[in-house]
Short mmCIF file of C-alpha atoms and ligand atoms in Angstrom, two decimals:
data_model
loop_
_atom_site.label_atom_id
_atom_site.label_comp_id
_atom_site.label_asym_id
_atom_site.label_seq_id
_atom_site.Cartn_x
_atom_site.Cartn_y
_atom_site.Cartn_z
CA UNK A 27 -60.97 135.92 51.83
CA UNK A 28 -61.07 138.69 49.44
CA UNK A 29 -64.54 139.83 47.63
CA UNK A 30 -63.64 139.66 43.99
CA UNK A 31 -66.40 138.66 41.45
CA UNK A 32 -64.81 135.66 39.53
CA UNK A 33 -67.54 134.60 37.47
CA UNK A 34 -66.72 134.17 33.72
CA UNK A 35 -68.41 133.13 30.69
CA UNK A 36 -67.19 130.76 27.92
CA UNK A 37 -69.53 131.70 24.52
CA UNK A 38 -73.10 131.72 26.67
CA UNK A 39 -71.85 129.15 29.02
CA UNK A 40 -71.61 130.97 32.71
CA UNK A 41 -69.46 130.28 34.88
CA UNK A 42 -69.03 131.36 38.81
CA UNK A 43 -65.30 130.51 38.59
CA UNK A 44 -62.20 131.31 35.68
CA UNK A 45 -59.92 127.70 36.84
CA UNK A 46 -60.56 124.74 34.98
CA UNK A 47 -59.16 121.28 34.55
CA UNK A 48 -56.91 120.60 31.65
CA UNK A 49 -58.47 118.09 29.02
CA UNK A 50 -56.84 114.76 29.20
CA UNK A 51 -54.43 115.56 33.05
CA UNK A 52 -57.68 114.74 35.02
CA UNK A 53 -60.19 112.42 32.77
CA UNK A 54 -63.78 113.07 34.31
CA UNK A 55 -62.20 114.59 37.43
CA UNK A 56 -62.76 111.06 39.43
CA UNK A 57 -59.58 111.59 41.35
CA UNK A 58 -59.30 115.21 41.74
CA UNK A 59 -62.96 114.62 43.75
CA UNK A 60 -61.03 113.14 46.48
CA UNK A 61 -58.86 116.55 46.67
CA UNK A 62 -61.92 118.76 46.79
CA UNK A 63 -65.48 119.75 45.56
CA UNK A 64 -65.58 119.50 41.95
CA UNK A 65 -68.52 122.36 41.86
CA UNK A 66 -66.17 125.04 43.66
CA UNK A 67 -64.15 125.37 40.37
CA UNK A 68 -64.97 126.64 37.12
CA UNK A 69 -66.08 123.39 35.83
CA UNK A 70 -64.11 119.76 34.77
CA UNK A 71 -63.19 119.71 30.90
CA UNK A 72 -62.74 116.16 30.18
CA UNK A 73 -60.49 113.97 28.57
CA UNK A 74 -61.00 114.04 24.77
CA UNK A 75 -63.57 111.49 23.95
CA UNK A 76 -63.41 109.42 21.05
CA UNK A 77 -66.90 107.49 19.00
CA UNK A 78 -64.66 104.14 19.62
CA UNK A 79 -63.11 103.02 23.33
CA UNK A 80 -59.19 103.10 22.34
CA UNK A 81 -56.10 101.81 24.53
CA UNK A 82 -53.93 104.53 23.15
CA UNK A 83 -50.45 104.48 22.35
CA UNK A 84 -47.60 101.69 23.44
CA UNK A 85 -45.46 102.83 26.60
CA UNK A 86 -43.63 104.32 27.61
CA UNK A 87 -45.82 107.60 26.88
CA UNK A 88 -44.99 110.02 28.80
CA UNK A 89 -41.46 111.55 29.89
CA UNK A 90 -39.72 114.43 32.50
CA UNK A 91 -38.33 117.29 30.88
CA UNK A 92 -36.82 120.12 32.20
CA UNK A 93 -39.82 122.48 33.16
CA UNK A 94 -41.79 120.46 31.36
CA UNK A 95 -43.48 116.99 30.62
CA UNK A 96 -44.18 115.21 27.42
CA UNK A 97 -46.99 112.51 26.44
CA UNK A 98 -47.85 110.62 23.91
CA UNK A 99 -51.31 109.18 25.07
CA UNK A 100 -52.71 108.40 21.91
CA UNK A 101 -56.20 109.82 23.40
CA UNK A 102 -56.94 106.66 25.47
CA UNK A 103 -60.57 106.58 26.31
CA UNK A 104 -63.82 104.43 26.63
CA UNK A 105 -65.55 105.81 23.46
CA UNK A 106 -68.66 108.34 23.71
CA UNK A 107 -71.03 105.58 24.81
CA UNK A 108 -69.82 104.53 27.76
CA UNK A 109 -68.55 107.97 28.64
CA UNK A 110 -72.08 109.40 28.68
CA UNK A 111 -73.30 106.58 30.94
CA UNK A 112 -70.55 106.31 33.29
CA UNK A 113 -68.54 109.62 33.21
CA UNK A 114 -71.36 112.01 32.81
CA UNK A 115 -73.50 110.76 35.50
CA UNK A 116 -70.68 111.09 38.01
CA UNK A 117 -70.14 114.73 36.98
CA UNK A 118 -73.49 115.37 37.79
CA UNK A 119 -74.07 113.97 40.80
CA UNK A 120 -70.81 115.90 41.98
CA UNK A 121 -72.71 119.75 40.47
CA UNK A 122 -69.77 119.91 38.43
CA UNK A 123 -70.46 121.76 35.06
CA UNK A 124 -68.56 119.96 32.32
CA UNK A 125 -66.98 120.71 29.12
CA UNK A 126 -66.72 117.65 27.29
CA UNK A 127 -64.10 117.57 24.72
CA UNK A 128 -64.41 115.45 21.64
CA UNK A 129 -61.73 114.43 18.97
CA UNK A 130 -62.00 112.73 15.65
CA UNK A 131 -59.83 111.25 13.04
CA UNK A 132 -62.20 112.20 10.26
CA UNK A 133 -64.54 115.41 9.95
CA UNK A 134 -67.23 113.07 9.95
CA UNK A 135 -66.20 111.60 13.23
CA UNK A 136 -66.52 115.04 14.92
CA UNK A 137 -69.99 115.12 13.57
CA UNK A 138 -70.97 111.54 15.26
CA UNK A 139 -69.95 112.87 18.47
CA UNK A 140 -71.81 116.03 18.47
CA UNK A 141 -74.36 114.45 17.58
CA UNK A 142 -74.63 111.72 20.72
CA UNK A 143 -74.11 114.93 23.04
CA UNK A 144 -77.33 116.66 21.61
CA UNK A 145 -79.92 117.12 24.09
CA UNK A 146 -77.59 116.13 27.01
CA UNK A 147 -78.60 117.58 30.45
CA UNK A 148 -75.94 119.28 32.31
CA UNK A 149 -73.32 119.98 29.51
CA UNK A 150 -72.27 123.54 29.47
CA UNK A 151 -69.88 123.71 25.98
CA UNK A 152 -68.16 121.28 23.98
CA UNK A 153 -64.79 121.53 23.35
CA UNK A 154 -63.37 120.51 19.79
CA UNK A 155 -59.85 119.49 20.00
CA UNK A 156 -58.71 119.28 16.56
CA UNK A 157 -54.96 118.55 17.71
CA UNK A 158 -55.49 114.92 16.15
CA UNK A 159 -53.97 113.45 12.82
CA UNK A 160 -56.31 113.04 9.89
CA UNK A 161 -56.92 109.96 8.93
CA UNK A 162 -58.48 111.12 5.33
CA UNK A 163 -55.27 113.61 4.41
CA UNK A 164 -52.09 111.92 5.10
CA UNK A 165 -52.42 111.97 8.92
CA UNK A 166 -52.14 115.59 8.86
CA UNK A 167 -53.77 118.03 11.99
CA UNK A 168 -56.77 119.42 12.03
CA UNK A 169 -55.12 122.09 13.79
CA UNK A 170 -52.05 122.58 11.41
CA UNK A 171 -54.53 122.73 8.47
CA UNK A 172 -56.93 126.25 8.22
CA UNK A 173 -59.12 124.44 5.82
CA UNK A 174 -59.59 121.13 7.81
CA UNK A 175 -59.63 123.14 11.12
CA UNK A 176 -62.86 124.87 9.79
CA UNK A 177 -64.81 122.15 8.35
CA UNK A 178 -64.61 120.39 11.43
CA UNK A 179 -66.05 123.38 13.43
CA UNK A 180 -68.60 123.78 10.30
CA UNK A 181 -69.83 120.32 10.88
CA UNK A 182 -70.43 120.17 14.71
CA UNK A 183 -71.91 123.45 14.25
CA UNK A 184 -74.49 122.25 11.99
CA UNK A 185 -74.76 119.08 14.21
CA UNK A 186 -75.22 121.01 17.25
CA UNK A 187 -77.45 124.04 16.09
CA UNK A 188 -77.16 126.66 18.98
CA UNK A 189 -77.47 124.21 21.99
CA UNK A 190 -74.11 124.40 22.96
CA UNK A 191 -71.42 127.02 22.97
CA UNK A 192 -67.98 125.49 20.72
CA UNK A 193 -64.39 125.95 21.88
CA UNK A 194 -61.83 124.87 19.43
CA UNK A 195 -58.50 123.81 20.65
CA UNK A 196 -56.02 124.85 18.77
CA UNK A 197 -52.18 123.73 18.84
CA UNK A 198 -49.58 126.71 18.70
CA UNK A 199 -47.38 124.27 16.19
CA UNK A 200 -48.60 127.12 13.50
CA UNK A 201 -46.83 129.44 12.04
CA UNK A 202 -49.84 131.94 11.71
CA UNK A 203 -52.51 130.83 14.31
CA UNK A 204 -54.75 134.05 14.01
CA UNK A 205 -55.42 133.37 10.63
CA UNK A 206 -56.50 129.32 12.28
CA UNK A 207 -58.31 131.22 14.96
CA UNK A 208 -60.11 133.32 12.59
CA UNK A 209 -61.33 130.72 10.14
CA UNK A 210 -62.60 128.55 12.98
CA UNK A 211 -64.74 131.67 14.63
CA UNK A 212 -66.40 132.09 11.01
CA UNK A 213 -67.01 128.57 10.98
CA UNK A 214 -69.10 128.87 13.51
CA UNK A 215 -66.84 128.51 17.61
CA UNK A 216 -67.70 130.77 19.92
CA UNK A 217 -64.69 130.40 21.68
CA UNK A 218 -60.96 129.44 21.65
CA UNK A 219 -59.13 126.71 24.35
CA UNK A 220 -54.72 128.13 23.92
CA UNK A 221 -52.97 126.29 23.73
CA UNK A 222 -52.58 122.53 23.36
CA UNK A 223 -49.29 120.84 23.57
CA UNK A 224 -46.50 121.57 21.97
CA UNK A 225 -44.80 118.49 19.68
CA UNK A 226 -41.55 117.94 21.53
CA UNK A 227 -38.85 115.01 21.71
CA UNK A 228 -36.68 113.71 24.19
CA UNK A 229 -33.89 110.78 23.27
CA UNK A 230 -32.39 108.81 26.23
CA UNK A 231 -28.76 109.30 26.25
CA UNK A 232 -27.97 106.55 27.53
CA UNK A 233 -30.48 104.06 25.60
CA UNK A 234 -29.58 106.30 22.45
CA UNK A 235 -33.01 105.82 21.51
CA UNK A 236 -36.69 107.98 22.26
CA UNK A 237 -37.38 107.80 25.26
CA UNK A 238 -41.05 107.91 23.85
CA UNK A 239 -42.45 104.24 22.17
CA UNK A 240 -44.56 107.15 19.41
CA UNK A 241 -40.93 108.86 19.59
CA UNK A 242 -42.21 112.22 19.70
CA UNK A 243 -45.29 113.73 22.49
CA UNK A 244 -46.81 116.96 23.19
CA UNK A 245 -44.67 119.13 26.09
CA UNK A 246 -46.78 120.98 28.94
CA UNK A 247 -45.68 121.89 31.54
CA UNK A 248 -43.85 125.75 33.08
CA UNK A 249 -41.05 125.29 29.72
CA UNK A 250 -44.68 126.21 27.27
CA UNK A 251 -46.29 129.08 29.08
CA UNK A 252 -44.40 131.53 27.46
CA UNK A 253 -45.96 130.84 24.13
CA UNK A 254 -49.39 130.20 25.53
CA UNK A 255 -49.06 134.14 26.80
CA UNK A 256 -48.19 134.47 23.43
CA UNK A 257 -50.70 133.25 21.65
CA UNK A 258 -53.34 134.51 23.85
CA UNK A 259 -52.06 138.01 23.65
CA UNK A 260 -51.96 137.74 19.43
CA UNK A 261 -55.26 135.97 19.06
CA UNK A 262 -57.33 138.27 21.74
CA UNK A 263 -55.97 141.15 19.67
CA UNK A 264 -57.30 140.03 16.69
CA UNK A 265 -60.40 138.78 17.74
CA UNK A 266 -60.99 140.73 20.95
CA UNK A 267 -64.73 139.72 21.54
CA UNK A 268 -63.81 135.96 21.19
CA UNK A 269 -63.32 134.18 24.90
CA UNK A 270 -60.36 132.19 25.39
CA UNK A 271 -59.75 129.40 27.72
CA UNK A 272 -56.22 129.57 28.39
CA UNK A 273 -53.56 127.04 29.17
CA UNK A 274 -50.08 126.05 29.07
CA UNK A 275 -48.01 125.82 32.06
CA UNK A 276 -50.15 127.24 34.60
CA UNK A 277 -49.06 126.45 38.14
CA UNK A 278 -49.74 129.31 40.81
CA UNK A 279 -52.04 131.94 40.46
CA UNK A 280 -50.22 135.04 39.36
CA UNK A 281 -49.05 132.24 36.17
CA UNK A 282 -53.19 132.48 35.64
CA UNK A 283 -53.06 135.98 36.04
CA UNK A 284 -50.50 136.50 33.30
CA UNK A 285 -52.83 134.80 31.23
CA UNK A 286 -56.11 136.65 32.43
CA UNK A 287 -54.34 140.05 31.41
CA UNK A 288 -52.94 138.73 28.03
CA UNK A 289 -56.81 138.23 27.00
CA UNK A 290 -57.77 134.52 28.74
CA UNK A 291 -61.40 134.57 30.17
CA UNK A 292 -60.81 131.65 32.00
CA UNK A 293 -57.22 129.29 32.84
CA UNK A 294 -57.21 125.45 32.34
CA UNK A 295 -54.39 123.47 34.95
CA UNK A 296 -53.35 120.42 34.04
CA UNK A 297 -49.64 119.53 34.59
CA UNK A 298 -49.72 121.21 37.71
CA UNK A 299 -52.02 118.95 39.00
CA UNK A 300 -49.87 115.85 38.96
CA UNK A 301 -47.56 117.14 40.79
CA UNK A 302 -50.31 118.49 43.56
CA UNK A 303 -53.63 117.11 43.24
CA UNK A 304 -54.99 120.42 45.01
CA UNK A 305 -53.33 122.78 42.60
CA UNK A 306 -56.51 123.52 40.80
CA UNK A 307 -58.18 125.40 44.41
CA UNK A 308 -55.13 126.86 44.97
CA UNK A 309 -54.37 128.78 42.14
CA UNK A 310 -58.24 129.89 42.12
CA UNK A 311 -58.01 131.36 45.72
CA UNK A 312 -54.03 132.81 44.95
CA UNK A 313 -55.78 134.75 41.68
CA UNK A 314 -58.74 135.64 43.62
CA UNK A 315 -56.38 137.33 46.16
CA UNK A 316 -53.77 138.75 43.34
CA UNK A 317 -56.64 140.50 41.77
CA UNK A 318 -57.95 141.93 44.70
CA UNK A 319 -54.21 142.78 45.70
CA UNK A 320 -53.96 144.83 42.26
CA UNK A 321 -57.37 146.59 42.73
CA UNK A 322 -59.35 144.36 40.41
CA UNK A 323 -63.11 143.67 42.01
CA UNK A 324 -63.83 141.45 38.96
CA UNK A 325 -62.05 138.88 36.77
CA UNK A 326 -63.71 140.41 33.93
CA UNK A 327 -62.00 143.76 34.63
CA UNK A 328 -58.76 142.27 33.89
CA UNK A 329 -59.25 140.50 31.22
CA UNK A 330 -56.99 141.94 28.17
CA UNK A 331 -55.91 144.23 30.73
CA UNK A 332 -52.27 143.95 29.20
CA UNK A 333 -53.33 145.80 26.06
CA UNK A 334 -54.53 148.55 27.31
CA UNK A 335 -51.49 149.49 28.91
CA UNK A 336 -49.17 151.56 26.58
CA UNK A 337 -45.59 151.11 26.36
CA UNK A 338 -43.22 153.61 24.60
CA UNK A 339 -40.23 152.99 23.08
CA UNK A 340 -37.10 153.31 25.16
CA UNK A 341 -38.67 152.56 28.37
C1 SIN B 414 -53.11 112.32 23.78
O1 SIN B 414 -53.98 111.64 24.31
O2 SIN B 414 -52.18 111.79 23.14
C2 SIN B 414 -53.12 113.82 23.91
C3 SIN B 414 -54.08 114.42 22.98
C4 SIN B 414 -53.91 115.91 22.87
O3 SIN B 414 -52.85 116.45 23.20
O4 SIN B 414 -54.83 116.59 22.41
#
């Protein structure tokens, strides 16, 4: 095995490896466990967790596409109690360090749930995913909104003081996401999970209908990880001292290589991982190898490598 120093940090959360789980494609990592050792990763980032337990959207909810797959989950979920009784507990007793993700439907909600994860043991960030409709502005995104994306990240900030580092998610549907990813850094996140899904439809040809019961879903999957590169290449340019967890599409490790040079500190795999319940490990040991292969004897070397090369016109 090659000696490369993967550690990475997420705000002032450490951590000794850059491959996480993907919010919401492995819940509290209960069945990846059986795969392999939860700790040997860079840490489990859960399944969005709501204040209320929610059964989510009607079926069907998810769908094949080509390259890709699209769901319409509807954030499913046992509500913040029972996940910190049940969920957090497991984590533990497994040495995984967790990112738990929270989403709202109001600003206030957001709040709430900061607020049952102060004092915590054994959390290492929270993530904010503000790819959720809200309820108190005609169902529109957090994410889609600069003004709403900010006072959501305002108000766990002020719920959570400094005891935790922030990641806001942030969904690429945007047409100018720096200026997003900007307003939610001076609200107070310390760093930035790219990207979430993308909103995507499939109709059945033959049912001439969606195949989807919410009609449209969010695609992941291979077909979105050229705008994930993307976006991580924009935003690290704009903000280049703000860590990003990156993710879109990630299945081998030279995909979370691509992503480490466009300005990721760290890669979340989720689609992947349905389709090989070991992918996380892999990918981890197939970067750990590509970096060494390119010369790299730290994952922090690379990262943003991309724009420091220089490429002239013509060539
Ligand atoms: C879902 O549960 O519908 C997915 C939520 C998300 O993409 O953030």
């Amino acid at each position: 095995m090659s000696s490369v120093d993967l550690s990475t940090t997420l705000g002032n959360a450490w951590f000794p490896a850059p491959i996480f789980t993907a919010s919401g494609c492995a819940s509290s990592g209960r069945e990846l466990s059986q795969f392999f050792e939860l700790h040997s990763i860079g840490g489990v980032v859960t399944k969005s967790v709501m204040s209320k337990a929610r059964h989510g959207r009607p079926t069907p909810r998810m769908a094949e596409t080509p390259s890709g797959m699209l769901n319409s989950i509807g954030l499913q979920g046992p509500g913040i109690d029972a996940f910190l009784e049940k969920d957090i507990p497991f984590l533990l007793e497994k040495k995984a360090r967790i990112i738990v993700s929270i989403a709202g439907e109001t600003v206030e909600e957001y709040s709430t749930l900061a607020r049952k994860l102060r004092g915590v043991s054994g959390i290492s960030a929270i993530e904010v995913n503000i790819s959720c409709p809200n309820v108190e502005n005609r169902g529109l995104v957090f994410a889609c909104d600069p003004e709403a994306s900010r006072r959501v990240i305002d108000g766990v900030r002020r719920t959570i003081g400094g005891e935790l580092p922030i990641i806001a998610k942030l969904s690429p549907d945007v047409t100018d996401l720096v200026h997003i990813a900007k307003g939610v850094v001076e609200a107070g996140a310390d760093a930035l999970a790219l990207i979430n899904t993308v909103l995507g439809m499939v109709i059945n040809v033959e049912t001439m209908r969606p195949q989807l019961a919410n009609k449209t879903g969010g695609l992941s999957g291979p077909a979105i990880r050229p705008i994930a590169v993307r976006a991580i290449y924009q935003v690290h340019a704009a903000l280049p001292k703000v860590p990003i967890l990156g993710m879109g599409g990630v299945a081998s490790g030279r995909d979370a290589f691509e992503m480490i040079i466009a300005g990721a500190s760290g890669v979340s795999v989720g689609t992947a991982s349905f389709g090989n319940p070991n992918a996380i490990p892999v990918i981890q040991n197939e970067l750990r190898d590509l970096l060494a292969a390119k010369g790299f004897s730290s994952l922090r070397e690379a990262i943003g490598y991309a724009h420091r090369i220089e490429v002239s016109d013509g060539e």
